[in-house]
PDB file of C-alpha atoms in Angstrom:
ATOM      1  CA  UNK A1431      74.273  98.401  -9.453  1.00 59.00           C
ATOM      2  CA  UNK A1432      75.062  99.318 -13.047  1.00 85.00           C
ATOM      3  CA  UNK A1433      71.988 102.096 -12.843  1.00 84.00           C
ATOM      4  CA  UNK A1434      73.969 103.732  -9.560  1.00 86.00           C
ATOM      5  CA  UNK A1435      77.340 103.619 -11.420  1.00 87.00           C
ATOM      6  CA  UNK A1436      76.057 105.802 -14.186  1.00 90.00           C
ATOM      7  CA  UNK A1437      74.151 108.240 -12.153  1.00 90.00           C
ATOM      8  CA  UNK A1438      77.431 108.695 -10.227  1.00 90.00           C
ATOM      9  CA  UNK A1439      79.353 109.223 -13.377  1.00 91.00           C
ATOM     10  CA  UNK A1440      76.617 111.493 -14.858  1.00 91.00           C
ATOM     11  CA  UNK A1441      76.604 113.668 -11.311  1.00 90.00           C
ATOM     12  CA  UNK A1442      80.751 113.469 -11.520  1.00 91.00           C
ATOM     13  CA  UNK A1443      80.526 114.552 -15.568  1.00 91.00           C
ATOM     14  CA  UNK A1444      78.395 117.634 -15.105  1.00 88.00           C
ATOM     15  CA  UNK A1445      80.050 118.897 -11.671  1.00 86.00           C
ATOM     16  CA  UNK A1446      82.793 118.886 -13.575  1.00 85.00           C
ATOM     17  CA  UNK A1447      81.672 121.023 -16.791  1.00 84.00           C
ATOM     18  CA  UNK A1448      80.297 123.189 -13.868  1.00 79.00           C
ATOM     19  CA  UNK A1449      83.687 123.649 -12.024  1.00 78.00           C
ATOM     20  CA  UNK A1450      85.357 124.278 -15.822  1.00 77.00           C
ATOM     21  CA  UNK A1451      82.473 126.506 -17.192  1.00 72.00           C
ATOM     22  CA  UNK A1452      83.510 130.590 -17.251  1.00 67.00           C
ATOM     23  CA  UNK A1453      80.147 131.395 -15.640  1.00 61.00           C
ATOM     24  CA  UNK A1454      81.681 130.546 -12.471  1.00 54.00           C
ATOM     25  CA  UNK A1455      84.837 132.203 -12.466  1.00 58.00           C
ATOM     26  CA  UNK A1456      82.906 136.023 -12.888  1.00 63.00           C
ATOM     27  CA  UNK A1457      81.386 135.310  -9.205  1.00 68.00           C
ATOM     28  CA  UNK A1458      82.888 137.816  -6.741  1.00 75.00           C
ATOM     29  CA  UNK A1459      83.667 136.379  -3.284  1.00 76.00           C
ATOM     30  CA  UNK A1460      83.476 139.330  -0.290  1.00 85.00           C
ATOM     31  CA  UNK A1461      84.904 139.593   2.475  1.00 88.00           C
ATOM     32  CA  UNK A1462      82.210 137.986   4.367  1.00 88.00           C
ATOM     33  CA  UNK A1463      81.455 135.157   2.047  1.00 86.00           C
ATOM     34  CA  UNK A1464      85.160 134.538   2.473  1.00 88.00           C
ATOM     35  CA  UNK A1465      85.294 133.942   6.043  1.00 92.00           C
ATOM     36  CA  UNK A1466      81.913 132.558   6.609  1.00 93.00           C
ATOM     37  CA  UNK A1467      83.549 129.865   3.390  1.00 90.00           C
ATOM     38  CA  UNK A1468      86.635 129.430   5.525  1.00 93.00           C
ATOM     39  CA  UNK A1469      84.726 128.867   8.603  1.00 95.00           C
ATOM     40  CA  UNK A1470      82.082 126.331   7.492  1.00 95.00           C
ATOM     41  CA  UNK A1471      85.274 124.602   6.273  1.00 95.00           C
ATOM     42  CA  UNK A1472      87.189 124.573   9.523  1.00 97.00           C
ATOM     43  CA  UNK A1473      84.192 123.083  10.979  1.00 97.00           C
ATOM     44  CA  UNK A1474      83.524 120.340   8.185  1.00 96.00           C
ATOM     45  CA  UNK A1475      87.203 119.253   8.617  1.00 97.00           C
ATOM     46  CA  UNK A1476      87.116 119.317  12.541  1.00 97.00           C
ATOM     47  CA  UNK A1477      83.694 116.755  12.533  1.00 96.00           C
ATOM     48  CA  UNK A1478      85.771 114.891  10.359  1.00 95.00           C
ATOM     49  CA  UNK A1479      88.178 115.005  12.265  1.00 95.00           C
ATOM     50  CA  UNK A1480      85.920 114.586  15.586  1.00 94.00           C
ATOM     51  CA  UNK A1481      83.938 111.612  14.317  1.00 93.00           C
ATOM     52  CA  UNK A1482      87.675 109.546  13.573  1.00 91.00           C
ATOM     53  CA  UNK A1483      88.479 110.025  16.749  1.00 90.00           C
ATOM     54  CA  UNK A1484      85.190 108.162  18.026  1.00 89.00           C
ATOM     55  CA  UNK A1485      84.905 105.374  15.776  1.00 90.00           C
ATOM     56  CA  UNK A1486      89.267 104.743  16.534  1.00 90.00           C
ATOM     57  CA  UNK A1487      89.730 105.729  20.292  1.00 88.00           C
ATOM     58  CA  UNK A1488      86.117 104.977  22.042  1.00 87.00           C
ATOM     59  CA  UNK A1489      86.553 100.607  20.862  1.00 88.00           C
ATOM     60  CA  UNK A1490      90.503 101.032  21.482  1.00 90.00           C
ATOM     61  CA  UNK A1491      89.691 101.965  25.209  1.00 90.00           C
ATOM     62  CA  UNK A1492      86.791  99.401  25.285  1.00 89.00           C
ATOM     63  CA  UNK A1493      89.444  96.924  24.188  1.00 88.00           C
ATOM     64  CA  UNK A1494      92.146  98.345  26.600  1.00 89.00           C
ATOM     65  CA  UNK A1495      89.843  98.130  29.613  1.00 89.00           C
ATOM     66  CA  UNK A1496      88.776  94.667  28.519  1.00 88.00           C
ATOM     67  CA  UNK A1497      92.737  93.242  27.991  1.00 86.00           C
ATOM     68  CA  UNK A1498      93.294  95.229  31.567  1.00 85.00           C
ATOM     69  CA  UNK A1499      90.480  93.216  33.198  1.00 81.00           C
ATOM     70  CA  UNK A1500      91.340  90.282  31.879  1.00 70.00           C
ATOM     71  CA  UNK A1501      94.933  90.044  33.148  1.00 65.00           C
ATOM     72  CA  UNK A1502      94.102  91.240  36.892  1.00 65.00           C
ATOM     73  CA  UNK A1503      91.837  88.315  36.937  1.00 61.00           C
ATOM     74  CA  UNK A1504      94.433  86.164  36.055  1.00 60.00           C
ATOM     75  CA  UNK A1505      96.886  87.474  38.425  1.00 60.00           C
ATOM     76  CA  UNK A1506      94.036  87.616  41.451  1.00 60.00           C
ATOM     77  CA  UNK A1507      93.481  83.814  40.860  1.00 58.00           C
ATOM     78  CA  UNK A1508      97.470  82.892  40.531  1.00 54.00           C
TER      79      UNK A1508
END
C-alpha cells in the first residue's frame, strides 16, 4: 500500500509542475480544438452524470417494486 501511495503522489507532483510549467501556457487553442474540448467535456460530465442515475434510481425502483409487492400481499391475505 505504501508503494501505491507514493506513485500517486509522484503522478500528482509532476502533473502539477506540468500544469505550472510556461511551456504550456504558449499552446494556442483554435477554434476547433475549442469546441471539440468543450464537447468531449459535455459528454464526460453527462456519463457521469448518466451512470449516477443507474447505480441510485435502477435499486431504488427494485426496492420500490419490492416494498409495493410486499404490502398488496399483506392486504390480499387480510
Amino acid at each position: 500500500m505504501n508503494a501505491r501511495i507514493r506513485i500517486v503522489v509522484a503522478l500528482l507532483a509532476m502533473g502539477g509542475l506540468a500544469a505550472v510549467s510556461p511551456d504550456s501556457v504558449v499552446a494556442y487553442g483554435g477554434p476547433g480544438s475549442v469546441i471539440s474540448g468543450i464537447g468531449t467535456l459535455l459528454a464526460a460530465i453527462a456519463a457521469v452524470l448518466a451512470a449516477l442515475f443507474g447505480f441510485i434510481w435502477f435499486p431504488l425502483k427494485r426496492l420500490y417494486a419490492k416494498l409495493t409487492e410486499n404490502s398488496t400481499e399483506e392486504e390480499e391475505v387480510a
